[in-house]
CSV table of C-alpha atoms in Angstrom, one decimal:
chain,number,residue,atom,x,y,z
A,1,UNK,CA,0.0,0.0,0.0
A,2,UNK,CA,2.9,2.6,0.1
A,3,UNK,CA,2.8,5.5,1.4
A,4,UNK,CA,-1.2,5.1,2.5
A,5,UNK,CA,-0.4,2.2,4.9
A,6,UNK,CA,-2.8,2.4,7.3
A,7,UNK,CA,-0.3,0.6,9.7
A,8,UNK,CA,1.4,3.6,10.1
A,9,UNK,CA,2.1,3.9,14.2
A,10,UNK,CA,-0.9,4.6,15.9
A,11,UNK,CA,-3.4,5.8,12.5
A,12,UNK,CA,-6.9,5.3,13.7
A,13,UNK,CA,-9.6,6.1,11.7
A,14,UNK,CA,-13.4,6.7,13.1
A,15,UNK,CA,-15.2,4.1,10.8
A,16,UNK,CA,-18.2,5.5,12.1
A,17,UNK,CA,-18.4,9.0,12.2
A,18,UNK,CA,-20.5,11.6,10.5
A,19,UNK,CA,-18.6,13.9,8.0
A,20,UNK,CA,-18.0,17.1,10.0
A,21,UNK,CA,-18.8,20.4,8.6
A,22,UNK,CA,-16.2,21.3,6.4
A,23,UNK,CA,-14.1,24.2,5.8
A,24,UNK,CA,-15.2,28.1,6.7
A,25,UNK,CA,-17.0,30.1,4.3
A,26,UNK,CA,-14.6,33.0,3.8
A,27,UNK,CA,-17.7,34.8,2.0
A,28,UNK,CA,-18.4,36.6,5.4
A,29,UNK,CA,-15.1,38.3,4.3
A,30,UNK,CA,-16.0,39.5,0.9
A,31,UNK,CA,-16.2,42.9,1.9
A,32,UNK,CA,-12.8,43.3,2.8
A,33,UNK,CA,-12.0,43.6,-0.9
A,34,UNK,CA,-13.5,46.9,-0.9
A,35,UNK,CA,-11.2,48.2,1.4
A,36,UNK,CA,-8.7,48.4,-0.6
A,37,UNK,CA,-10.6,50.8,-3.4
A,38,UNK,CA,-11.1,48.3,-6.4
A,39,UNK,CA,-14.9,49.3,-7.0
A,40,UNK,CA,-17.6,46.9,-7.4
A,41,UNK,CA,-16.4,45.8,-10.4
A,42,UNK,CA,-13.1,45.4,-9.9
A,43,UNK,CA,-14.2,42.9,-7.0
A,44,UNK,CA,-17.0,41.0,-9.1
A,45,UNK,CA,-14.3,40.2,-11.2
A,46,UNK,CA,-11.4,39.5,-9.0
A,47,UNK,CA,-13.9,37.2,-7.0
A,48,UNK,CA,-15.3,35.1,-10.4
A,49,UNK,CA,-12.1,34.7,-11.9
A,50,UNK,CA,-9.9,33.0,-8.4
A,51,UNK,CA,-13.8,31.0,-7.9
A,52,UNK,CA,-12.9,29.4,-11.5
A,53,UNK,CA,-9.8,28.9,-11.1
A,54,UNK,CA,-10.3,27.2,-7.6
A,55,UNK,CA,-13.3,25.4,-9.0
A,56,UNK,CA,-10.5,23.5,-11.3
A,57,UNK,CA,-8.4,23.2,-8.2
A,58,UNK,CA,-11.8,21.4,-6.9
A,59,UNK,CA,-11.7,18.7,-9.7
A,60,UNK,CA,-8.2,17.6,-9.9
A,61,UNK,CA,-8.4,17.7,-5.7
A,62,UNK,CA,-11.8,15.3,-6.0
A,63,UNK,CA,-10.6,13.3,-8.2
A,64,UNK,CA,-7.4,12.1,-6.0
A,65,UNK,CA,-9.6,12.2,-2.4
A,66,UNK,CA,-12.3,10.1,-3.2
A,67,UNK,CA,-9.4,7.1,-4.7
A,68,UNK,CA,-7.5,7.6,-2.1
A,69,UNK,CA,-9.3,9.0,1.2
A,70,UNK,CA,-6.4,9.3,3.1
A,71,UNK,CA,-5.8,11.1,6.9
A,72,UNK,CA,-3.6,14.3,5.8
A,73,UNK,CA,-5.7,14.8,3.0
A,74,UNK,CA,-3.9,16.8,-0.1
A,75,UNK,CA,-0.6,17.0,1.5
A,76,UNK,CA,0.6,13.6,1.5
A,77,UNK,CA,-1.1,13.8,-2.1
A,78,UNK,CA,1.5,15.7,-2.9
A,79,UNK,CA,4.2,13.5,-2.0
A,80,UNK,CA,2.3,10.8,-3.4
A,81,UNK,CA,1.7,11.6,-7.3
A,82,UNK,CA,4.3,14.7,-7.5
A,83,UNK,CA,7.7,14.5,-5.8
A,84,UNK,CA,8.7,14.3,-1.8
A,85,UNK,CA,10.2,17.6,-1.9
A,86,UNK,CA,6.3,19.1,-2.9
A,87,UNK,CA,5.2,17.1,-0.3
A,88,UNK,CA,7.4,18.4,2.7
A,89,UNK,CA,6.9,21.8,1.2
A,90,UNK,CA,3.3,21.8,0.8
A,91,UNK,CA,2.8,20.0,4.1
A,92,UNK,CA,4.8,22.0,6.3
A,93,UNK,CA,3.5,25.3,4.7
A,94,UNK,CA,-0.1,24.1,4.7
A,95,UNK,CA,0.5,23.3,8.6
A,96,UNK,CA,1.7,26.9,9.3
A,97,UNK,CA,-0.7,28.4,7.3
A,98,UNK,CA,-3.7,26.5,9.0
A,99,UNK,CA,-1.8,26.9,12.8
A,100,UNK,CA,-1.9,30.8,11.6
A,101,UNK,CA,-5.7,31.1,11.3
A,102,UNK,CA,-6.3,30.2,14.3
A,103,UNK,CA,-4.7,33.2,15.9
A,104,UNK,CA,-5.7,35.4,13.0
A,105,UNK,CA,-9.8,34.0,13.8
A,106,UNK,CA,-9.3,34.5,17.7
A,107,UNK,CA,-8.0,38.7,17.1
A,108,UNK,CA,-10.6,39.2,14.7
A,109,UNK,CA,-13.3,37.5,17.3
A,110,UNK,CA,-11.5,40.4,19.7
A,111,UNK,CA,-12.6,43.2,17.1
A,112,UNK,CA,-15.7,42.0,16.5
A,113,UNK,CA,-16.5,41.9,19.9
A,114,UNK,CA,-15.2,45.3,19.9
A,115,UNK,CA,-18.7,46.8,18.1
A,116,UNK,CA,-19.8,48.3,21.3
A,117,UNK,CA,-17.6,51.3,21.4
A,118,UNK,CA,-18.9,52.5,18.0
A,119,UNK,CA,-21.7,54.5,19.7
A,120,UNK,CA,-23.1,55.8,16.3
A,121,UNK,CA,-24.8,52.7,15.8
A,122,UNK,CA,-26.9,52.5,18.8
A,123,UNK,CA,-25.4,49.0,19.8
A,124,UNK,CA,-25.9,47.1,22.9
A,125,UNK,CA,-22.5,45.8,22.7
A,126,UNK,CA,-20.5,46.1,25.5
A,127,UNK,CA,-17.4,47.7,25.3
A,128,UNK,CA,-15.6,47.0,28.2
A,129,UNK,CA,-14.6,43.3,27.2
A,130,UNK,CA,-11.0,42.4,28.1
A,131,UNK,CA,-9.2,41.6,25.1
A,132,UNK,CA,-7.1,38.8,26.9
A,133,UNK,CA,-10.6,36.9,28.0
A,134,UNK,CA,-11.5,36.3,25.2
A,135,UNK,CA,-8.1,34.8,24.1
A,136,UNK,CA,-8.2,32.2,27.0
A,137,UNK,CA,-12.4,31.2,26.5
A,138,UNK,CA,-11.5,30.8,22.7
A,139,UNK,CA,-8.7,28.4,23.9
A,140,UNK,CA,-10.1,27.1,26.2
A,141,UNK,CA,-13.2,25.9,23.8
A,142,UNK,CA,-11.7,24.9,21.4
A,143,UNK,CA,-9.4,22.5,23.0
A,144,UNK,CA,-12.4,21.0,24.5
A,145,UNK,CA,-14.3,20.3,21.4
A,146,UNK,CA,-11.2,19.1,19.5
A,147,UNK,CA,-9.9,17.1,21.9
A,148,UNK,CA,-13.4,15.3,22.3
A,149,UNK,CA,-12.2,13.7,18.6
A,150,UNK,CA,-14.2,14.1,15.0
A,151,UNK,CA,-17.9,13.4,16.4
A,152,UNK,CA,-17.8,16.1,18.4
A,153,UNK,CA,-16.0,18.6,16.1
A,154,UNK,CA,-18.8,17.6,13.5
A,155,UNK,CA,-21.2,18.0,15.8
A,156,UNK,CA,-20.1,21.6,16.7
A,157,UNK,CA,-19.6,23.1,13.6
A,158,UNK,CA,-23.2,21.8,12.7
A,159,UNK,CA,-24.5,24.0,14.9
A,160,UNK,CA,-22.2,26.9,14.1
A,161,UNK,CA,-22.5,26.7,10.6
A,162,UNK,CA,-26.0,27.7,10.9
A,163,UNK,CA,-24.9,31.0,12.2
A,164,UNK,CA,-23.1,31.6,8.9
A,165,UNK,CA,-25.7,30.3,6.4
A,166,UNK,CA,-28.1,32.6,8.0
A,167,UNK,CA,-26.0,35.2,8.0
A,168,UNK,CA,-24.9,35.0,4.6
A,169,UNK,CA,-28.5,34.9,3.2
A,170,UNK,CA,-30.0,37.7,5.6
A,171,UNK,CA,-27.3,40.2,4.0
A,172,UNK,CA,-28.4,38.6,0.5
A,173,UNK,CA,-32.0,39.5,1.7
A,174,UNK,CA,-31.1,42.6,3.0
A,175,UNK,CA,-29.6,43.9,-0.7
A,176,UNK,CA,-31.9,42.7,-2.5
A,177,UNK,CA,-35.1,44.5,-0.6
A,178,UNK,CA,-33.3,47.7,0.2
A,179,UNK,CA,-32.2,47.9,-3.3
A,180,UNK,CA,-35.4,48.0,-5.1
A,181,UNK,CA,-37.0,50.4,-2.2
A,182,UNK,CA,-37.8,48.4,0.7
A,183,UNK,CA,-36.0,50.7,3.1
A,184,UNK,CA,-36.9,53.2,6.0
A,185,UNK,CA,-35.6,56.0,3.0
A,186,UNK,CA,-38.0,54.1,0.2
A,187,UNK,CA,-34.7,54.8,-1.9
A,188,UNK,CA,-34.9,52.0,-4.7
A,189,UNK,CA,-31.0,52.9,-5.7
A,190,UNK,CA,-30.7,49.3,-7.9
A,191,UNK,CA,-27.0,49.3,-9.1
A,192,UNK,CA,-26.8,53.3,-8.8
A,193,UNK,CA,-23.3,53.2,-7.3
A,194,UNK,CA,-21.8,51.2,-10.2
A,195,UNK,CA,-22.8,54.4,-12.1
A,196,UNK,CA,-21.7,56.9,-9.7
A,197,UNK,CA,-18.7,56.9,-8.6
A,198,UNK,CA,-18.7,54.2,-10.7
A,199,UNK,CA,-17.7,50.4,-11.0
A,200,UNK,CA,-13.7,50.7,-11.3
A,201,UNK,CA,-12.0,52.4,-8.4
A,202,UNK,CA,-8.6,53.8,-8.8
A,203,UNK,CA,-5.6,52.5,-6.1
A,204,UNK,CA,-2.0,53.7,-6.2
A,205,UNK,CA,-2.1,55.4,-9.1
A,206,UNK,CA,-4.7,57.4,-11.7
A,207,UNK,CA,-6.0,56.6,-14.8
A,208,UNK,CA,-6.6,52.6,-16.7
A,209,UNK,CA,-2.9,52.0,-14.6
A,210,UNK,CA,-4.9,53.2,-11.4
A,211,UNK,CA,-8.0,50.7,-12.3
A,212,UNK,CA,-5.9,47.9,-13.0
A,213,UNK,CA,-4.2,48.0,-9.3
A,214,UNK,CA,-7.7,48.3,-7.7
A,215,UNK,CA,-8.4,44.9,-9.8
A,216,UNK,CA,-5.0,43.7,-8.4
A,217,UNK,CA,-5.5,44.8,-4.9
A,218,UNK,CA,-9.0,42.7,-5.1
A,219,UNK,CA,-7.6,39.7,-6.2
A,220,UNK,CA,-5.3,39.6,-3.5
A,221,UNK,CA,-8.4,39.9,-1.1
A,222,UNK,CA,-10.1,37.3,-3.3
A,223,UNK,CA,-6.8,34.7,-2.4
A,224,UNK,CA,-6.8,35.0,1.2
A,225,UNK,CA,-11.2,34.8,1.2
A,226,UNK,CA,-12.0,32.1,-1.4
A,227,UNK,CA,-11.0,28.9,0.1
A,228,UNK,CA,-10.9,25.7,-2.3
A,229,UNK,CA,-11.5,21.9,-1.4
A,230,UNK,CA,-8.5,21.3,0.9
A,231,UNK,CA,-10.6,21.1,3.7
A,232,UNK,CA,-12.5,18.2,2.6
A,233,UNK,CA,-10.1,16.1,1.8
A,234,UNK,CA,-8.8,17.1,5.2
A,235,UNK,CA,-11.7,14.6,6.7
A,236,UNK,CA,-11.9,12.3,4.3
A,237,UNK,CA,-9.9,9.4,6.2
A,238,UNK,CA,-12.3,9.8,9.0
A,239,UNK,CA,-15.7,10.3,7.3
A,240,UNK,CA,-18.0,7.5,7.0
A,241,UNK,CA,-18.4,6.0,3.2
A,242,UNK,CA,-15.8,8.7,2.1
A,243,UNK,CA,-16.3,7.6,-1.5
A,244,UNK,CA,-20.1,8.6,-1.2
A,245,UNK,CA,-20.1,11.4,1.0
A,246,UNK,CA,-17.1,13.0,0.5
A,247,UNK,CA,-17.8,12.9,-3.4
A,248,UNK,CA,-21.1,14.6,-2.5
A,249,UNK,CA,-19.2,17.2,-0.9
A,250,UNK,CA,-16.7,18.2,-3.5
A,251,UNK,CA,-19.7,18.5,-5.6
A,252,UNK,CA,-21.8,21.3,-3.5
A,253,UNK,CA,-18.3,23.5,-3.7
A,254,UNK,CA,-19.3,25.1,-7.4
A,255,UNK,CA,-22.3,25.9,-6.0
A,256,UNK,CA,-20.7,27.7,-2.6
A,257,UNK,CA,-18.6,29.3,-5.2
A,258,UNK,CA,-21.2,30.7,-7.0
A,259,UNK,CA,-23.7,31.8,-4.2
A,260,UNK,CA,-21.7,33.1,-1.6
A,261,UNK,CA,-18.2,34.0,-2.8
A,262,UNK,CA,-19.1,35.6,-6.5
A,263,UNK,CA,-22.8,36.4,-4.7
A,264,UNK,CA,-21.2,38.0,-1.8
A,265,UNK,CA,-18.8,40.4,-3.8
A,266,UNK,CA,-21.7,41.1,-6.3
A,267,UNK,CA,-23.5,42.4,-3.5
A,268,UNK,CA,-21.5,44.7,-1.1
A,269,UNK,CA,-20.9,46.2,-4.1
A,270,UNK,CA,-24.4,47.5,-4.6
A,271,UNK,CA,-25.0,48.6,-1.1
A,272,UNK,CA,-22.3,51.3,-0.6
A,273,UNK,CA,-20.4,53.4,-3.1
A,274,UNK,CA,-16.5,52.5,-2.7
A,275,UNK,CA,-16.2,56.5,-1.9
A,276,UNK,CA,-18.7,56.5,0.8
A,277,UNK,CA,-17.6,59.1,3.7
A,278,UNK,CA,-18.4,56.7,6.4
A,279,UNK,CA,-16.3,54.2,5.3
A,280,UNK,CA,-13.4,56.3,4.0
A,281,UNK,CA,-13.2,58.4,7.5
A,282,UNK,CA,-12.7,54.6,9.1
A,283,UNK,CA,-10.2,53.6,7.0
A,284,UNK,CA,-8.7,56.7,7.3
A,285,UNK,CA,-8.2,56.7,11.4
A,286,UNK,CA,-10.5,59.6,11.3
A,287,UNK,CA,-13.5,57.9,12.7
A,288,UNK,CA,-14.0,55.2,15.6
A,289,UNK,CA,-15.0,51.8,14.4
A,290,UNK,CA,-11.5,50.3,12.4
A,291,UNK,CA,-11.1,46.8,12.8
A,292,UNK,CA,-14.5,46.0,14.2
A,293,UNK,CA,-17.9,45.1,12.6
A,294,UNK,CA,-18.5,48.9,12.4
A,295,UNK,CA,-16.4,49.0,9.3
A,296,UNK,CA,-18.6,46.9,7.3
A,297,UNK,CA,-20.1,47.9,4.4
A,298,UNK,CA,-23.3,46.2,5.2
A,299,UNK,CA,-23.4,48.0,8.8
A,300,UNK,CA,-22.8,51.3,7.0
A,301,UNK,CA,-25.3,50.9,4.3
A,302,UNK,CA,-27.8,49.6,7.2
A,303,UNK,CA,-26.6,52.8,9.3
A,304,UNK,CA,-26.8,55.2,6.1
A,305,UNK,CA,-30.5,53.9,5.2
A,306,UNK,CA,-32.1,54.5,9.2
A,307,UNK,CA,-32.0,50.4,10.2
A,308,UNK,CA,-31.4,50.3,13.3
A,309,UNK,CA,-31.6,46.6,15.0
A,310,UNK,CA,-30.1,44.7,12.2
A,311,UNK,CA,-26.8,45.6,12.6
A,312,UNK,CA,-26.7,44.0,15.6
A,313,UNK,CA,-27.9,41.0,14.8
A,314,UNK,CA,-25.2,41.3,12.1
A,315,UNK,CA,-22.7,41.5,14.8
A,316,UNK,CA,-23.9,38.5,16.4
A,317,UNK,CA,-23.9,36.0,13.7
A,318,UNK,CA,-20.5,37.1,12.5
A,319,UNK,CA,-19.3,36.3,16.5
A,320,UNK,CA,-20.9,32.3,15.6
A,321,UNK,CA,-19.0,32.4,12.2
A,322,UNK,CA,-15.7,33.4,13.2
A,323,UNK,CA,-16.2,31.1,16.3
A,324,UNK,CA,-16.6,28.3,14.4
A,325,UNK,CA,-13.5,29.0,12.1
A,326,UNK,CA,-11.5,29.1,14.0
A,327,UNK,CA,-12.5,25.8,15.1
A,328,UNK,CA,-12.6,24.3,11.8
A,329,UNK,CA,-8.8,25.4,11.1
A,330,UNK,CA,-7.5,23.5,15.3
A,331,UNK,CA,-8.9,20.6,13.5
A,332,UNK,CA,-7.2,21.0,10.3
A,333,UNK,CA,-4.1,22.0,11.5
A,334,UNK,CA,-3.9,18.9,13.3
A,335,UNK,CA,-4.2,16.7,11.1
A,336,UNK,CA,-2.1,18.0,8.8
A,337,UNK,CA,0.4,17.8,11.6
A,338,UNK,CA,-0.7,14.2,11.6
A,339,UNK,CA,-0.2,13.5,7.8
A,340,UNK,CA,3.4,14.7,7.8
A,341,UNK,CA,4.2,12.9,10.9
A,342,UNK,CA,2.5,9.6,9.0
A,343,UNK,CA,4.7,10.4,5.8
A,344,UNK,CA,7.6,10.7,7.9
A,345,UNK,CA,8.4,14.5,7.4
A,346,UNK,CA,7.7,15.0,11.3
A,347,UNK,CA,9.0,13.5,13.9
A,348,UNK,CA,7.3,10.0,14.8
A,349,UNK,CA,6.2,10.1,18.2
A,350,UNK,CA,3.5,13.1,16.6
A,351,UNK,CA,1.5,9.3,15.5
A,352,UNK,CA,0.4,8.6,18.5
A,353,UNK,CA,-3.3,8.9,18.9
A,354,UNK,CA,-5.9,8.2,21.7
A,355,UNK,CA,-8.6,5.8,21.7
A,356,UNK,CA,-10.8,7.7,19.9
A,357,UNK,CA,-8.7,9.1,17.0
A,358,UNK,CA,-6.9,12.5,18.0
A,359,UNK,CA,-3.5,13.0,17.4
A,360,UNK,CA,-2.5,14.0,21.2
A,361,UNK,CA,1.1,15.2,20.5
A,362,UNK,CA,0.1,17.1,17.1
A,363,UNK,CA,-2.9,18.3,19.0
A,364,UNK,CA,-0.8,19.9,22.2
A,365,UNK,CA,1.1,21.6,19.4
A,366,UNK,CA,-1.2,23.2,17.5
A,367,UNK,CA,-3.0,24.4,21.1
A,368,UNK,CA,0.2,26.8,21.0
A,369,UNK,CA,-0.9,29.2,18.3
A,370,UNK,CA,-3.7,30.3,19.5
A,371,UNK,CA,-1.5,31.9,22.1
A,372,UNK,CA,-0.5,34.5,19.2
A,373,UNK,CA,-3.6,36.1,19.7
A,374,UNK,CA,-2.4,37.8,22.8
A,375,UNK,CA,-0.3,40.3,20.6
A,376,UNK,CA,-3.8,41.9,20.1
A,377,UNK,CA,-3.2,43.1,24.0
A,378,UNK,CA,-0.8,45.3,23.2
A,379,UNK,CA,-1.4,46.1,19.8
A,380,UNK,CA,-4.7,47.0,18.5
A,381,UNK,CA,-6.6,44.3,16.8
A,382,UNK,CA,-6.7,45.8,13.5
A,383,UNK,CA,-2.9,45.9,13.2
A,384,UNK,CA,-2.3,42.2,14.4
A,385,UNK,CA,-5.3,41.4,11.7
A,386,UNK,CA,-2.7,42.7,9.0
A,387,UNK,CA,0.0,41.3,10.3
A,388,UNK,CA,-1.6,37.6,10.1
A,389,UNK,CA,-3.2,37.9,6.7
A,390,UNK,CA,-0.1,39.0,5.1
A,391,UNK,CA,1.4,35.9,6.3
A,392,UNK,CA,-1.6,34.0,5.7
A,393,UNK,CA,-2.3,35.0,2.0
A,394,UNK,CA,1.2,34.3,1.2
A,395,UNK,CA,1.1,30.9,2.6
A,396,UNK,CA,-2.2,30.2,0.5
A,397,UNK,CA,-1.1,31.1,-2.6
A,398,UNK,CA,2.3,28.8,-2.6
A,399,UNK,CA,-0.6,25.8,-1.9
């Protein structure tokens, strides 16, 4: 059997468990690509193009999981039908890319959390919350539910995911009825802002040069928010009938493409001109709200049109989604720990497992990254954000 010898030291796989909920819908940050002034049509685009090309990542990456559902998923693929060297290289930088979210997931919980102190917004946020509690219940929880093996990571993240799908489609809702006049305003301003300012922002510089770096600039947002099918094959080994339902779930990926990635950056575009005061002034460091939910454009264009409850509600279902993200990448960070150690590109004594399936040793080190969040304590959120999805983007473009 090679390389996908199950006898490897200590490999246990849970015949029996459910597939878990996998990977985190990054859609909840499509907005972020408006930040850095591409225009909505700069976005659209950036956002359809990476979704195609990650939707022929999705074949080739199908294809290979459901022959060979193996604990590690794509990594030890790598090794497998390419060359060891990819193998250790994709491995090791998948690891430190997943370990890395983590941390990045807790500090944007932290800012998030953080709504309460922009007062403009009427919100019954608190904004008192110590940054470093948060740190340690995050920890704390998620070392309980991943320790507690796949069941009970599946089980969680059924229940958070709903947080997200709901989310997702109540700011879908919310375009569409504001958009053709069901708002406080009656303002039925359709695509409007693709006219005026207009669809293509300029970044850097002026001019076509200008336009084309606001296109750039969004598909560089568009690599570090569109995720492809790595996390499925992450769970494939431990899935029950992986040949059934993980094929089932490679399939559904198109779709998520379509509907909330392409979807998503289709509509912030259409609820807040890229020039919008509100928005500038925040990016700026002219105006409170930077690095929390304040600086949405969906809170904005709620705030701009007289709606006053539903940005809280907005507030709390992004708290479920990046919850459960962060949740999703402990587990995946693990066992990609786990793969390399089974491929022997990590030490051995990381095969070791319990009796129901967790990789103790790769799991006690993965439990150390989290502990990056606690820069956040003496650096504002906002700036740690940065600091973590530079690293992060980088890391998902080399996979």
């Amino acid at each position: 059997m090679g390389i996908f010898d199950k006898k490897h030291g200590g490999e246990k796989v849970d015949e029996t468990a459910d597939l878990p909920a996998y990977e985190r819908d990054h859609s909840l940050d499509v907005e972020d690509g408006l930040f850095e002034n591409a225009g909505p049509g700069s976005l659209f685009l950036a956002y359809f193009i990476y979704s195609c090309m990650l939707g022929l990542v999705n074949n080739c990456m199908a294809e290979m999981t459901i022959l060979m559902p193996v604990s590690g998923g794509f990594i030890r693929m790598a090794g497998h039908w390419v060359d060891d060297a990819l193998g250790f290289m994709a491995g090791w930088n998948f690891f430190f890319y997943e370990a890395l979210l983590i941390p990045f997931e807790v500090t944007a919980l932290n800012s998030v959390l953080g709504f309460g102190t922009y007062k403009a917004l009427n919100s019954v946020w608190r904004d008192d919350i110590p940054t470093w509690a948060v740190c340690i219940a995050c920890i704390i929880l998620y070392a309980a539910i991943n320790i507690l093996a796949v069941r009970a990571y599946g089980e969680a993240e059924f229940w958070l995911s709903g947080g997200k799908v709901i989310l997702i489609f109540l700011l879908f809702a919310f375009t569409f009825i504001t958009m053709v006049g069901g708002n406080p305003r009656h303002d039925a301003y359709g695509f409007r802002y693709w006219k005026n300012p207009g669809a293509f922002a300029e970044h850097i510089t002026t001019g076509s040069l200008g336009k084309f770096e606001g296109f750039l600039a969004a598909l560089w947002s568009a690599s570090f928010t569109v995720v492809g099918p790595e996390y499925i094959s992450m769970v494939a080994a431990e899935a029950k009938r992986p040949r059934i339902y993980i094929k089932n779930a490679f399939k559904t990926v198109y779709w998520r493409f379509g509907i909330f990635f392409i979807g998503g950056a289709l509509a912030v575009g259409i609820v807040i001109p890229y020039n919008d005061k509100t928005l500038v002034g925040i990016l700026a460091g002219t105006s409170t709200g930077a690095g929390t939910a304040a600086a949405s454009p969906y809170v904005i264009a709620m705030q701009n049109l007289g709606i006053g409850v539903l940005p809280n509600i907005v507030n709390a279902l992004m708290v479920t989604s990046i919850f459960s993200a962060g949740n999703t990448y402990t587990y995946c960070a693990t066992r990609s720990l786990y793969g390399l150690a089974l491929e022997g590109r990590a030490p051995k004594f990381l095969r070791y497992c319990t009796n129901g399936g967790v990789p103790l040793y790769c799991f006690l080190i993965v439990m150390v990254f989290p502990f990056l969040s606690f820069l956040s304590v003496s650096s504002s959120s906002n700036v740690v954000l940065t600091w973590l999805v530079d690293l992060i983007t980088a890391g998902g473009i080399i996979d």
